[in-house]
Coordinates of C-alpha atoms and ligand atoms in Angstrom, one line a residue:
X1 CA 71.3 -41.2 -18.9
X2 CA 68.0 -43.2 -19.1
X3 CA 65.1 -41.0 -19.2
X4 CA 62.2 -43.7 -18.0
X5 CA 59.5 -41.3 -18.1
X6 CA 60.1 -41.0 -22.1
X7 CA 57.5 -44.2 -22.7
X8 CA 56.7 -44.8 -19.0
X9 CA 52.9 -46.0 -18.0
X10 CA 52.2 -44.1 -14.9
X11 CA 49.4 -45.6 -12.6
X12 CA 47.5 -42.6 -10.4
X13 CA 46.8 -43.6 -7.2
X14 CA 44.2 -41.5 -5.4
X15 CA 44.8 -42.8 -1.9
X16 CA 41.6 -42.1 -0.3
X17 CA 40.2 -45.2 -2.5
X18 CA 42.9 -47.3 -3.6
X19 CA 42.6 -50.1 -0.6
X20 CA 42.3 -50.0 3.4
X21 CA 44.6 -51.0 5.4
X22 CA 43.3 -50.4 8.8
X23 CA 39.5 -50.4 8.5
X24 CA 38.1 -46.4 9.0
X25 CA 36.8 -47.0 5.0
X26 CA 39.5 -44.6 3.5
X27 CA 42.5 -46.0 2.0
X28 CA 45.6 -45.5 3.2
X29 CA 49.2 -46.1 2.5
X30 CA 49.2 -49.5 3.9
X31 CA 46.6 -50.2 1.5
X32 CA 48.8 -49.5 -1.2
X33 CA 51.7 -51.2 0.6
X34 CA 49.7 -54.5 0.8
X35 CA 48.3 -54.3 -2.9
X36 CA 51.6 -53.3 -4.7
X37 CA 51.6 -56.4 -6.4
X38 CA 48.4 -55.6 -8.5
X39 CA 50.6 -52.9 -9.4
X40 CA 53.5 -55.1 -10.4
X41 CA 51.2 -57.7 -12.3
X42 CA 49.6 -54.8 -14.2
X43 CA 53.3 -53.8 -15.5
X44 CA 53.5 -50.2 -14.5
X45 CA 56.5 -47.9 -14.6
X46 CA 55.7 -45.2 -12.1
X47 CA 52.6 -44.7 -9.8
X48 CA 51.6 -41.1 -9.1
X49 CA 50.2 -40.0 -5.9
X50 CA 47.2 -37.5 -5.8
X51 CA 47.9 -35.3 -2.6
X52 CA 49.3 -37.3 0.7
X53 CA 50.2 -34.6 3.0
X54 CA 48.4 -33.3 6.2
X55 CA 44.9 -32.0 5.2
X56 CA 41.6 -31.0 6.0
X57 CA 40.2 -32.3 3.4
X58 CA 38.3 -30.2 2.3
X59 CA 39.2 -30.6 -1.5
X60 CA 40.4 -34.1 -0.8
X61 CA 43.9 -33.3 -0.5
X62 CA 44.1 -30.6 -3.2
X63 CA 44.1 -27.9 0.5
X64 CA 47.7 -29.1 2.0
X65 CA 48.4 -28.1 5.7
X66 CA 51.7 -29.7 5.8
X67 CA 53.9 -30.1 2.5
X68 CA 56.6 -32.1 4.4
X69 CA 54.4 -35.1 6.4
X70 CA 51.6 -37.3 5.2
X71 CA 48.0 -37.2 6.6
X72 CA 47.3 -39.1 9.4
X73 CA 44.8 -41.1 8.1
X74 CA 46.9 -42.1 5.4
X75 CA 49.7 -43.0 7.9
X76 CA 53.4 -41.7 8.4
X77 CA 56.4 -39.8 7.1
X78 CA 58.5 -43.0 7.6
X79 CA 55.6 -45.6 5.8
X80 CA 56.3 -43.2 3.1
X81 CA 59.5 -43.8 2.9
X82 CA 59.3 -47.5 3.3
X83 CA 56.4 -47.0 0.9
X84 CA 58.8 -45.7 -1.7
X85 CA 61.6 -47.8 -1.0
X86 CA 59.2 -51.1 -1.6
X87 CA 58.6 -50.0 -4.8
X88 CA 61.5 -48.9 -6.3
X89 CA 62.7 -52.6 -5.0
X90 CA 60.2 -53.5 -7.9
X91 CA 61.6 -51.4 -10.1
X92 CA 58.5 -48.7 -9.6
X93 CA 59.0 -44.9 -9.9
X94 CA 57.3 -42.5 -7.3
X95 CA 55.5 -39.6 -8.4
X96 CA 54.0 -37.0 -6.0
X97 CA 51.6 -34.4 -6.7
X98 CA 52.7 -30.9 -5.7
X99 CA 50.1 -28.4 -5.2
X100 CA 51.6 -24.9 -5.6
X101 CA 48.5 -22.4 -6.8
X102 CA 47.2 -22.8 -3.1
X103 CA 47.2 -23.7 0.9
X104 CA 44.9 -24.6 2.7
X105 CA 43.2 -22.3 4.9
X106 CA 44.8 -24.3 7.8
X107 CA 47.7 -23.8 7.0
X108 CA 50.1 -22.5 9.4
X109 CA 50.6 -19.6 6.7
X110 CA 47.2 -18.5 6.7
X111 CA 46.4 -19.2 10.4
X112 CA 48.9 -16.3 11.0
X113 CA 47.6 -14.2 8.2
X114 CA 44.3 -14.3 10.2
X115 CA 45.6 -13.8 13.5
X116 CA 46.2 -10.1 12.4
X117 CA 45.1 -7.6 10.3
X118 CA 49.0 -6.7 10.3
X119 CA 50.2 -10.0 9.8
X120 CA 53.3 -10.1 7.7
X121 CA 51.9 -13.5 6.3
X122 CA 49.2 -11.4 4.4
X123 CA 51.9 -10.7 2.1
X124 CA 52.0 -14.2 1.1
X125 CA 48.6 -14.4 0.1
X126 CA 46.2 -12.1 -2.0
X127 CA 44.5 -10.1 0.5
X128 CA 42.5 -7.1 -0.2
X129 CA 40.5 -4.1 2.5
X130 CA 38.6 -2.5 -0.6
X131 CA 34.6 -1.9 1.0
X132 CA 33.4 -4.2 -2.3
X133 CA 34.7 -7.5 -3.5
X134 CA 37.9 -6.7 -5.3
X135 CA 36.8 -8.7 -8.6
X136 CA 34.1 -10.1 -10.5
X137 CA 36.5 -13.6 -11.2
X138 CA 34.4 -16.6 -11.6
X139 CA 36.1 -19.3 -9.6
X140 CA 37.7 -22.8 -11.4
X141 CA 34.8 -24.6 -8.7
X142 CA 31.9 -22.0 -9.8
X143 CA 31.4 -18.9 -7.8
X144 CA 33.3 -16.2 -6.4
X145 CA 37.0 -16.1 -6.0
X146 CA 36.9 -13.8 -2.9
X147 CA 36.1 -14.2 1.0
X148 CA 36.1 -12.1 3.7
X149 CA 37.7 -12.1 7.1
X150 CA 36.6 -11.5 10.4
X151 CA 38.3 -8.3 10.2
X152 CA 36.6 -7.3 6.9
X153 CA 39.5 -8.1 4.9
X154 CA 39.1 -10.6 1.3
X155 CA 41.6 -12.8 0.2
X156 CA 41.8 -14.7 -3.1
X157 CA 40.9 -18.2 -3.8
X158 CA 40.5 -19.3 -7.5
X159 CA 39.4 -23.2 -6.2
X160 CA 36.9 -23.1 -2.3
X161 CA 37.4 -20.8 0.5
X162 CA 39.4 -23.4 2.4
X163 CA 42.0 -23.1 -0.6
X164 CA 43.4 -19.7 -0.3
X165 CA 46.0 -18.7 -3.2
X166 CA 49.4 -18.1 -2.8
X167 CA 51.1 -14.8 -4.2
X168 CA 54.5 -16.0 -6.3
X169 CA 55.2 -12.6 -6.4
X170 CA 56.7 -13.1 -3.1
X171 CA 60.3 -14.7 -2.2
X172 CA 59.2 -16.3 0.8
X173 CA 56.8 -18.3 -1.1
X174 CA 59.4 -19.4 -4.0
X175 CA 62.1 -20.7 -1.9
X176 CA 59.6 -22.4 0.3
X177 CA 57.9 -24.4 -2.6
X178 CA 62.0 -25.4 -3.8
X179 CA 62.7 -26.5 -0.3
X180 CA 59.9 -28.7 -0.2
X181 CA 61.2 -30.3 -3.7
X182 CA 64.3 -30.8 -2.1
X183 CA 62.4 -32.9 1.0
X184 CA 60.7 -35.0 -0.7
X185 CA 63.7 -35.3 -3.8
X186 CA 65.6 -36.2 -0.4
X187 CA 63.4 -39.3 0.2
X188 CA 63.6 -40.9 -3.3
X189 CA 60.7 -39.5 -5.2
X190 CA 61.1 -39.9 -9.3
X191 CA 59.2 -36.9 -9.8
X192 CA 56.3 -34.0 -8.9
X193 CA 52.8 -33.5 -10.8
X194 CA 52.5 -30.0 -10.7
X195 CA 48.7 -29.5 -9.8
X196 CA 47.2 -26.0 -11.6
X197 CA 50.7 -25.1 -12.7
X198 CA 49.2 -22.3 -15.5
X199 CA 47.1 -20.3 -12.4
X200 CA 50.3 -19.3 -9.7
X201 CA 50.6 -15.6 -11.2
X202 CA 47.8 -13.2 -11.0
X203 CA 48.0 -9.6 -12.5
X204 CA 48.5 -7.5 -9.1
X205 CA 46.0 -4.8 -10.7
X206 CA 43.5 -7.5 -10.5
X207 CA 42.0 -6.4 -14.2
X208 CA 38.0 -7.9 -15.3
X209 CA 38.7 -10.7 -17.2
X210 CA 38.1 -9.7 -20.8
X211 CA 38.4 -11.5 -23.9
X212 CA 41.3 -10.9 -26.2
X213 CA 43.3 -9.3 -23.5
X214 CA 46.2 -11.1 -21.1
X215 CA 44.2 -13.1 -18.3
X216 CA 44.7 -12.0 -15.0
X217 CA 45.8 -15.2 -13.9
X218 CA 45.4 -18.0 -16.5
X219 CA 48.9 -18.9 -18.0
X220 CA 51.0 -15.5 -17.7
X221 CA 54.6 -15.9 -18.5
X222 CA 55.9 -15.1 -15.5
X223 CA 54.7 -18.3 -14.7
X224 CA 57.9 -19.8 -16.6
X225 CA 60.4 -18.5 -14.6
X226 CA 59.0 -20.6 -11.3
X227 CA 59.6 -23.7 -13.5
X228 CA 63.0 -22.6 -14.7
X229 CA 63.8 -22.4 -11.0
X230 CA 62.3 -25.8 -10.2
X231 CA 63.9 -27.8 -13.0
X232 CA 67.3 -26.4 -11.9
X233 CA 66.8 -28.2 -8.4
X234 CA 65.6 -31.2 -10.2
X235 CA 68.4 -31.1 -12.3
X236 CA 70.7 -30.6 -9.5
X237 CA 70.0 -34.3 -8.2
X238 CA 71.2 -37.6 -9.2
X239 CA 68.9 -40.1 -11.1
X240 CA 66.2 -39.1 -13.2
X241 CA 63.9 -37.2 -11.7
X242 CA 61.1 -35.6 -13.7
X243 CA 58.3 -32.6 -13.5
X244 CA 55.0 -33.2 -15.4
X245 CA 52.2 -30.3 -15.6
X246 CA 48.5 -30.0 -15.1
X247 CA 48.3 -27.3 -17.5
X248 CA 44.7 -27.0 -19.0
X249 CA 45.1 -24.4 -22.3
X250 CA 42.9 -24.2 -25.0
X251 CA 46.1 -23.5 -27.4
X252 CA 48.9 -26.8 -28.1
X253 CA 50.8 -23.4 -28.7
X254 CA 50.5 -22.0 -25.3
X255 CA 51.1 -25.5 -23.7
X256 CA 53.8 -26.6 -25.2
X257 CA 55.9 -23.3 -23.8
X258 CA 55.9 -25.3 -20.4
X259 CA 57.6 -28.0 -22.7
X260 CA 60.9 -26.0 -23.4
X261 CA 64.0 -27.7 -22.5
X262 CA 64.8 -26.0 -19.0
X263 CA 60.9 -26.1 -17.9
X264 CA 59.1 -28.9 -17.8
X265 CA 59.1 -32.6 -19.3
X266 CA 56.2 -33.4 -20.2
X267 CA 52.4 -32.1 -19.3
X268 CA 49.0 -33.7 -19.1
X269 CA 47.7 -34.1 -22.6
X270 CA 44.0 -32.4 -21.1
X271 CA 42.8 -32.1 -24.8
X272 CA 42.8 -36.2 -26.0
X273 CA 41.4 -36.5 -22.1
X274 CA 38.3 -34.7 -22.7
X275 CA 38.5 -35.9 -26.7
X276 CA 34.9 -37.0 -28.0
X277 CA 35.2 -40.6 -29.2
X278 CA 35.2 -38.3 -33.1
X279 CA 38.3 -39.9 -35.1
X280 CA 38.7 -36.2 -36.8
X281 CA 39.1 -34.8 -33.3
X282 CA 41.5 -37.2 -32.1
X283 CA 43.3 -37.5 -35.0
X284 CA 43.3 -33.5 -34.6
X285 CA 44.4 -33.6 -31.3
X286 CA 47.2 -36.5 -31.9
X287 CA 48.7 -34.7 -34.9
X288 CA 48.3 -31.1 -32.8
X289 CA 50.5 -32.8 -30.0
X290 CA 53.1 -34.4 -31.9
X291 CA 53.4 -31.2 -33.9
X292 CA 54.0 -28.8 -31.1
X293 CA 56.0 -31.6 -29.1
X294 CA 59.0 -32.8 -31.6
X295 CA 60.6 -29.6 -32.6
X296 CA 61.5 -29.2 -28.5
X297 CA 62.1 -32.8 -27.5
X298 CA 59.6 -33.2 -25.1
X299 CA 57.5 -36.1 -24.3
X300 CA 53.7 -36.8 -24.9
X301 CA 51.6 -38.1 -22.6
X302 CA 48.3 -39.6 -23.1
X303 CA 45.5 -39.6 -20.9
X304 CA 41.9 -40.8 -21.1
X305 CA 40.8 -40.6 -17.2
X306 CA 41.8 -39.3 -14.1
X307 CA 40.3 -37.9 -10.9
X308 CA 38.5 -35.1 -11.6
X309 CA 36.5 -36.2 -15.3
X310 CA 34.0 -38.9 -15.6
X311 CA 34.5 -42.2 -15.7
X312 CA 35.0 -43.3 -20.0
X313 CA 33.0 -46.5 -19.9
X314 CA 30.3 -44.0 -18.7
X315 CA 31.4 -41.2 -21.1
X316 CA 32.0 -43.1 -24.0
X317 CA 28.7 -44.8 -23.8
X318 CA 26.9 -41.5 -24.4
X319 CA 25.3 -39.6 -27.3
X320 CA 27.8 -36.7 -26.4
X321 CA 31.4 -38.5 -26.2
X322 CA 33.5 -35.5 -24.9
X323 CA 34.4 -34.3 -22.0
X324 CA 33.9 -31.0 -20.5
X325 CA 33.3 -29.0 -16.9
X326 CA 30.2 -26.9 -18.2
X327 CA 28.6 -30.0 -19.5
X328 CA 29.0 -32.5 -17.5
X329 CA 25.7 -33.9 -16.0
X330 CA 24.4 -37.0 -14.9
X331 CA 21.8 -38.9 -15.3
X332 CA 22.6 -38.3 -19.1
X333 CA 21.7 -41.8 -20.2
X334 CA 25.0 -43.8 -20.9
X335 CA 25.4 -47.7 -22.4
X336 CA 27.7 -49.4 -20.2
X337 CA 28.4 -52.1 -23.1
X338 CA 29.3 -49.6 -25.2
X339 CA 31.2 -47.3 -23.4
X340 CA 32.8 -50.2 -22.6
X341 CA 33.4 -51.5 -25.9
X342 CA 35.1 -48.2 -26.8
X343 CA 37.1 -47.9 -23.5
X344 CA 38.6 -50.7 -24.4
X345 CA 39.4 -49.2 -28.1
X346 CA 40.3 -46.4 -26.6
X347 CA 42.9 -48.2 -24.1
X348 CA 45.1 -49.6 -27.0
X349 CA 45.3 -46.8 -29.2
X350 CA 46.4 -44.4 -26.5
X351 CA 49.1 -47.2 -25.5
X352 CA 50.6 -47.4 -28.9
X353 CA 50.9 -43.7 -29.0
X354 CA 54.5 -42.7 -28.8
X355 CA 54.9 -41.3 -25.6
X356 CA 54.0 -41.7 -21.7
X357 CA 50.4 -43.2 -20.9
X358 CA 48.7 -42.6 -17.9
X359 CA 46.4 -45.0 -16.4
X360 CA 43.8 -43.9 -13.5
X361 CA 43.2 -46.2 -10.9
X362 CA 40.4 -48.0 -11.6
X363 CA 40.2 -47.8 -15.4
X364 CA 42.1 -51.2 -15.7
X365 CA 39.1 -52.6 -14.0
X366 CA 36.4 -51.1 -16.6
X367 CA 34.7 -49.2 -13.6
X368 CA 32.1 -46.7 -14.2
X369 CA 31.3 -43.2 -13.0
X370 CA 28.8 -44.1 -10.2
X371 CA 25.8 -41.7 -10.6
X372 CA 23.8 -42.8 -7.8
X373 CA 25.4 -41.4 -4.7
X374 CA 23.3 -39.6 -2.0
X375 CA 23.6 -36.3 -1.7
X376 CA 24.3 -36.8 1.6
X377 CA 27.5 -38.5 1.2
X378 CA 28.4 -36.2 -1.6
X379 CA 32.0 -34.5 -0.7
X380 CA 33.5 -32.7 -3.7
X381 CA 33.2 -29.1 -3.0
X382 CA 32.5 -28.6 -6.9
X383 CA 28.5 -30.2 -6.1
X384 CA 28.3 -27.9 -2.7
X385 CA 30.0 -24.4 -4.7
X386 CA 28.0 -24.9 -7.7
X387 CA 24.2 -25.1 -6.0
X388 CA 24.1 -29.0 -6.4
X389 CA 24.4 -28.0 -10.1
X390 CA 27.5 -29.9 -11.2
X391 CA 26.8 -33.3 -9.8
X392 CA 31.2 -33.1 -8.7
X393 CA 33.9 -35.5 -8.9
X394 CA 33.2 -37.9 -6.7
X395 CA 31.8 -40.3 -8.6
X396 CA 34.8 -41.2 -10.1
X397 CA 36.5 -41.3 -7.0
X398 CA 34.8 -44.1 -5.6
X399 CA 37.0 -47.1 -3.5
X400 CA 38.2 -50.0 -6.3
X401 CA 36.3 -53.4 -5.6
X402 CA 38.8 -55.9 -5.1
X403 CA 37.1 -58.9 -4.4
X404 CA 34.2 -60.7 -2.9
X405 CA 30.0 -60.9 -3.3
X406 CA 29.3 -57.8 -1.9
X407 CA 30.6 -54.1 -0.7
X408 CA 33.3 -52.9 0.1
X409 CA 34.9 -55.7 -2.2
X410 CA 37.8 -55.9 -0.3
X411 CA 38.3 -52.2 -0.3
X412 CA 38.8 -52.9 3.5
X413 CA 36.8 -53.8 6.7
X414 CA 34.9 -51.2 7.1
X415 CA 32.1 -48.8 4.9
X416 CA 33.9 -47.0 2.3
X417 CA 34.0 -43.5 2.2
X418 CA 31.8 -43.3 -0.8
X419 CA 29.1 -46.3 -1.6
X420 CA 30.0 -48.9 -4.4
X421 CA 27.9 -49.9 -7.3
X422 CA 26.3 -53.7 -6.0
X423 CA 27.3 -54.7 -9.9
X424 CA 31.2 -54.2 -9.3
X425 CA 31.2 -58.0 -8.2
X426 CA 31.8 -58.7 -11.5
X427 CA 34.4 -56.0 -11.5
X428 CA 36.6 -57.1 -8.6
X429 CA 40.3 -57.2 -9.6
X430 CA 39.8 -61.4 -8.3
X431 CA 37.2 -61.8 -11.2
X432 CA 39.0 -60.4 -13.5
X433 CA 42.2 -61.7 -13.2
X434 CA 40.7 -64.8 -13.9
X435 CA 38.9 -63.6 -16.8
X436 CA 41.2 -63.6 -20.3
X437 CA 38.4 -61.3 -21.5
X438 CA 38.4 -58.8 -19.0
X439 CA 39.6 -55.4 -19.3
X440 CA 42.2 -55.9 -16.8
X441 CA 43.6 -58.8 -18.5
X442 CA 43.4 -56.6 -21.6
X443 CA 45.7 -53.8 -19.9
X444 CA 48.1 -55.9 -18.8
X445 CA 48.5 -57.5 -22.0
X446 CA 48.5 -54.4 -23.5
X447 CA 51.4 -53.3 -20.7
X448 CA 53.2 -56.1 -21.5
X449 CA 53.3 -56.1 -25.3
X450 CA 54.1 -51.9 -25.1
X451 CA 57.4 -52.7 -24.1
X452 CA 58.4 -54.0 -27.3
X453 CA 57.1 -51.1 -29.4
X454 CA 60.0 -49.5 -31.4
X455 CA 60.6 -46.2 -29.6
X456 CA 59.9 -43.0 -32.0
X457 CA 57.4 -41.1 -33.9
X458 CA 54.7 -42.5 -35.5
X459 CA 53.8 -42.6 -39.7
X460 CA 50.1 -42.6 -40.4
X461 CA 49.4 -45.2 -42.9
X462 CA 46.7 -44.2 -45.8
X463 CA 43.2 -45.2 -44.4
X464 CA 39.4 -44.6 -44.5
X465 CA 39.3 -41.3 -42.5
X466 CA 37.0 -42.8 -39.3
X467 CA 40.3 -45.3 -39.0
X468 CA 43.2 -44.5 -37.6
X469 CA 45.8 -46.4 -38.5
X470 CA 49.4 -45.6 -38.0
X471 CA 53.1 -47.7 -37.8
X472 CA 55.8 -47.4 -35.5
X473 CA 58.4 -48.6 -36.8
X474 CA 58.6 -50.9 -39.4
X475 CA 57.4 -54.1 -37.5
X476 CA 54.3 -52.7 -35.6
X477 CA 51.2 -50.9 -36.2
X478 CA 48.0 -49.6 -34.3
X479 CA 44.6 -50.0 -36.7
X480 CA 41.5 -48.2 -34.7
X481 CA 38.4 -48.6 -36.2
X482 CA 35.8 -45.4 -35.2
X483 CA 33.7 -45.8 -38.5
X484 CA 30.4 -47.8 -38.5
X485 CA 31.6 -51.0 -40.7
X486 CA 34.4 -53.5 -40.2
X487 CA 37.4 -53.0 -42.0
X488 CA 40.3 -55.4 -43.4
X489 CA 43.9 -54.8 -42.6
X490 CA 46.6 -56.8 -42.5
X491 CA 49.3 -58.0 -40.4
X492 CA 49.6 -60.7 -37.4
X493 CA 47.4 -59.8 -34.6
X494 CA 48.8 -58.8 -31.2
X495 CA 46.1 -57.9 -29.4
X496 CA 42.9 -56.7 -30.0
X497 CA 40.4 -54.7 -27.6
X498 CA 37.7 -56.9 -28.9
X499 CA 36.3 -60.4 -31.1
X500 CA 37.4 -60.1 -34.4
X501 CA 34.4 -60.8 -37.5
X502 CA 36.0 -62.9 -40.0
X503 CA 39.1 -61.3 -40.0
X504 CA 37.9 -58.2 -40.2
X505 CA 37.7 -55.0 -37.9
X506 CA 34.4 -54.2 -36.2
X507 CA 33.6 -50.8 -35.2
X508 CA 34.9 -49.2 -31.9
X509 CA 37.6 -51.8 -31.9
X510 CA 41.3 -51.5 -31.7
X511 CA 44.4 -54.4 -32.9
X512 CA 47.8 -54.3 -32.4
X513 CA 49.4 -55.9 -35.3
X514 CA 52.7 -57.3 -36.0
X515 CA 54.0 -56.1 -39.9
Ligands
GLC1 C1 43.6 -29.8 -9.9 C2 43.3 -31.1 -9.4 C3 41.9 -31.1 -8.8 C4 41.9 -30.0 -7.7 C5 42.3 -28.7 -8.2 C6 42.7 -27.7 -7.1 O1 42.8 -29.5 -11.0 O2 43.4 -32.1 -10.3 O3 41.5 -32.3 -8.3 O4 40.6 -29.9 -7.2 O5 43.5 -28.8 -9.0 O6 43.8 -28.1 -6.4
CA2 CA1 42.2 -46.4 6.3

C-alpha cells in the first residue's frame, strides 16, 4: 500500500484568495482550475481546501450551510469534481476541510431548531431555557459562548453566534457527519482536515472551567470514539485516503492520543507553528514530536503558516518571534528583510524534517501579513467579537498577487475582497519565477530536492546549541544556523536559503548538504 501522505507537501488553498476566475474579486474554483499549474511547477503532493461548501460567510467558510454542495460563488458540485479529477490527472491529492464542532446558524438544522421552541432539532444542538446564561465559558473568538433566541432560549457556540455547536452526544449527528465522508470519499477526495477536532464533546453538566480539573469541552476522551468511527469508513474505501487533525493541546502527550493507529494519521504540528525563531524551542518542540510520534507510527507534519496566524516574514522579523492568540497585535514593528531572511531558514529546515510539510498559500511567494487594512473592510469575526482588540486574521488572508504593475496582480478582474500591499509587484508569482533568488524559486527547489531525501528518522549530529544540525540518512543533512556568527560545516551544498560567507554559515540561514 503506498501511504503518500507519509512525506507528502500539502499546499492549503484558501479559496476566497487563491485566484478569480470570473471577476466578483473572490476567488473561486475556476481560479484554482486555471492556476493549477503553479501548483504543479511548485511540486506539491496534495492541496488542501479551507471550507468550499454553501456558506454565509460569516467565519469565511468555517459556518457550513450545506456539507454536500460548494458555495455558489466558488462555483458547482460538478467543477468540483472536474476540479478533483484535473488534479489527480497531475498526480495531486485532494484534501477537504471538514468542519464538525459546528453549523452554521443557517443551516437547515438550526433553522428548524428555531422555528420551535419544541423543535426536535434542539436536540442536536446545545440549547438551554435557564433565566441566566448557562456558563461563564469564554469563547475560542473572545466573548461569550451563549446566545439567546427569540423565544428566550440560549444555545452554545464556542466560535460566533452564526456558528452554533453541534451535540455528538446525539446519533443523528454522528451518522450524518459519516455520511458526508462517504459523499465526498464518493467523488475522489484523498482525505479530510478535521477543523477543531479536540472541542466536539462538551460535559452535559456544563461545569466552570477550572484549572486542574477535566475541561468541559477541550479534548475529552469521548472525543476518540468519533474518530474511531471515522477511520473505519476511511478504511472501508479503496486507495489511500487519510484524516489529519487541527488539534491545538498544550501537551505532545495529549495530542498524540489522536495519533493511535485506528484514529487519526497525522495532526497539525500547532506547537513548531507558533515556535519563536529560539533554536532551544524548536529543537524542544522537534525532539517532543518525534518522541511522542515513533513509538505509534504516525506521521509528523510540520507547519510554519496557515490561515489563521500571522504571516512569518512578518512574525519572524519581530523582537517577539512566536506565535500566539493573546499576543498577537499589529503595528508591532517587524523587518521585512529579516523576517524574510529567517522565513527562508525557516522553509528548509521544516522541509528536511522527516515527515509531511505543509505549505500555506502564499508563503512560497514571501508575502507578508498586511497590517494596513481599513477597518471597514475588515471581515474576520475575531476583530468585530473581540472590541477591535485583536486586529483578526484577515491579514493573512489577503488575494496572492500574481502578476502585473499594480492591484489585483492578476488576482482577477475585479477589486479583491481584501486590498493588496502596492509593494507585492515585486512579489507576483511572474517576478518571481524569473527570479533564481526568489523565495519561490527557493521552494520549488527545495520541493524538488525533498524527494530524494532518504525516508526515516532523523540523528542529530553534535553542534553549537543555536545550530541545528541533523542527518538523514547517511548521504544528507540539514545544518540551520540560529546563533549570531557563521559557522563551518562540511559537505556538498544542495541548497541553501541564503549567500554563503566564504564557505561558511551566516546567521538565520539554512543548507542542505550532500555527505
Ligand atoms: C479552525 C479554523 C479557523 C476557524 C475555526 C472555527 O480553528 O482553522 O479558521 O475560524 O476553526 O471553525
Ligand atoms: Ca470569483
Amino acid at each position: 500500500m503506498s501511504t503518500w501522505w507519509r512525506d507528502a507537501v500539502i499546499y492549503q488553498v484558501y479559496p476566497r484568495s487563491f485566484a478569480d476566475g470570473n471577476g466578483d474579486g473572490i476567488g473561486d474554483l475556476a481560479g484554482v482550475r486555471a492556476h493549477l499549474d503553479h501548483l504543479v511547477d511548485l511540486g506539491v503532493d496534495a492541496i488542501w481546501f479551507s471550507p468550499w461548501y454553501p456558506s454565509p460567510q460569516a467565519d469565511a467558510g468555517y459556518d457550513v450551510a450545506d456539507y454536500r454542495n460548494i458555495e455558489p460563488i466558488f462555483g458547482t458540485l460538478a467543477e468540483a469534481e472536474t476540479l478533483i479529477s484535473e488534479a489527480h490527472a497531475h498526480g495531486i491529492k485532494i484534501i477537504i476541510d471538514i468542519v464538525p464542532n459546528h453549523v452554521s446558524s443557517a443551516h437547515p438544522w438550526f433553522q428548524a431548531a428555531l422555528a420551535s421552541p419544541d423543535a426536535p432539532e434542539r436536540e442536536l444542538f446545545w440549547f438551554r431555557t435557564s433565566k441566566e446564561r448557562p456558563t461563564d465559558w469564554e469563547g475560542e473568538f473572545g466573548g461569550t459562548t451563549w446566545t439567546q433566541t427569540e423565544d428566550g432560549a440560549w444555545y452554545l457556540h464556542l466560535f460566533d453566534k452564526a456558528q452554533p455547536d453541534l451535540n455528538w452526544n446525539h446519533p443523528r449527528v454522528r451518522e450524518e457527519h459519516l455520511d458526508i465522508l462517504r459523499f465526498w470519499l464518493d467523488r475522489g477526495v484523498d482525505g479530510f482536515r478535521v477543523d477543531s477536532a479536540a472541542l466536539l464533546i462538551k460535559d452535559p453538566a456544563l461545569p466552570p472551567v477550572v484549572d486542574g480539573e477535566p475541561h468541559p469541552f477541550h479534548d475529552r476522551d469521548e472525543v476518540h470514539e468519533v474518530y474511531r468511527e471515522w477511520r473505519r469508513v476511511i478504511d472501508s474505501y479503496e486507495g489511500d485516503r487519510t484524516l489529519i487533525g487541527e488539534v491545538w493541546l498544550p501537551s505532545p502527550e495529549r495530542f498524540a492520543r489522536y495519533l493511535r493507529p485506528d484514529e487519526m494519521h497525522s495532526a497539525f504540528n500547532l506547537d513548531f507553528l507558533c515556535s519563536p525563531w529560539d533554536p532551544a524551542r524548536l529543537r524542544e518542540v522537534i525532539e517532543d514530536t518525534i518522541r511522542v510520534h515513533e513509538p505509534l507510527g504516525a506521521v509528523a507534519t510540520w507547519v510554519i503558516s496557515n490561515h489563521d496566524v500571522t504571516r512569518p516574514v512578518t512574525r519572524y522579523g519581530r523582537e517577539e518571534t512566536g506565535f500566539s492568540f493573546a499576543a498577537k497585535r499589529e503595528g508591532t514593528p517587524t523587518d521585512l528583510r529579516l523576517g524574510t531572511v529567517r522565513a527562508r531558514a525557516a522553509a528548509l529546515l521544516s522541509l528536511a524534517l522527516p515527515g509531511a510539510a505543509y505549505v500555506y498559500q502564499g508563503e512560497e511567494l514571501g508575502l507578508e501579513e498586511n497590517e494596513d487594512i481599513p477597518p471597514e473592510l475588515r471581515q474576520d469575526p475575531m476583530w468585530h467579537r473581540s472590541g477591535h482588540r485583536d486586529p483578526g486574521r484577515d491579514g493573512c488572508r489577503v488575494p496572492l498577487p500574481w502578476s502585473g504593475e499594480e492591484p489585483p496582480f492578476g488576482f482577477g478582474a475585479g477589486a479583491p475582497w481584501l486590498p493588496q500591499p502596492r509593494a507585492w509587484k515585486d512579489r507576483t508569482v511572474a517576478v518571481q519565477q524569473a527570479d533564481p533568488a526568489s523565495m519561490l524559486s527557493l521552494y520549488r527547489s527545495a520541493l524538488s530536492y525533498r524527494r530524494s531525501i532518504p525516508a526515516g528518522s532523523l540523528a542529530w549530529i553534535d553542534s553549537d546549541p543555536d545550530v541545528l544540525a541533523f542527518q538523514r540518512g547517511d548521504g544528507f543533512a540539514c545544518i540551520a544556523n540560529l546563533s549570531a556568527a557563521a559557522v563551518p560545516f562540511t559537505g556538498t551544498v544542495l541548497l541553501a536559503s541564503g549567500p554563503l560567507d566564504d564557505g561558511l554559515l551566516p546567521p538565520d540561514t539554512t543548507v542542505w548538504l550532500a555527505l
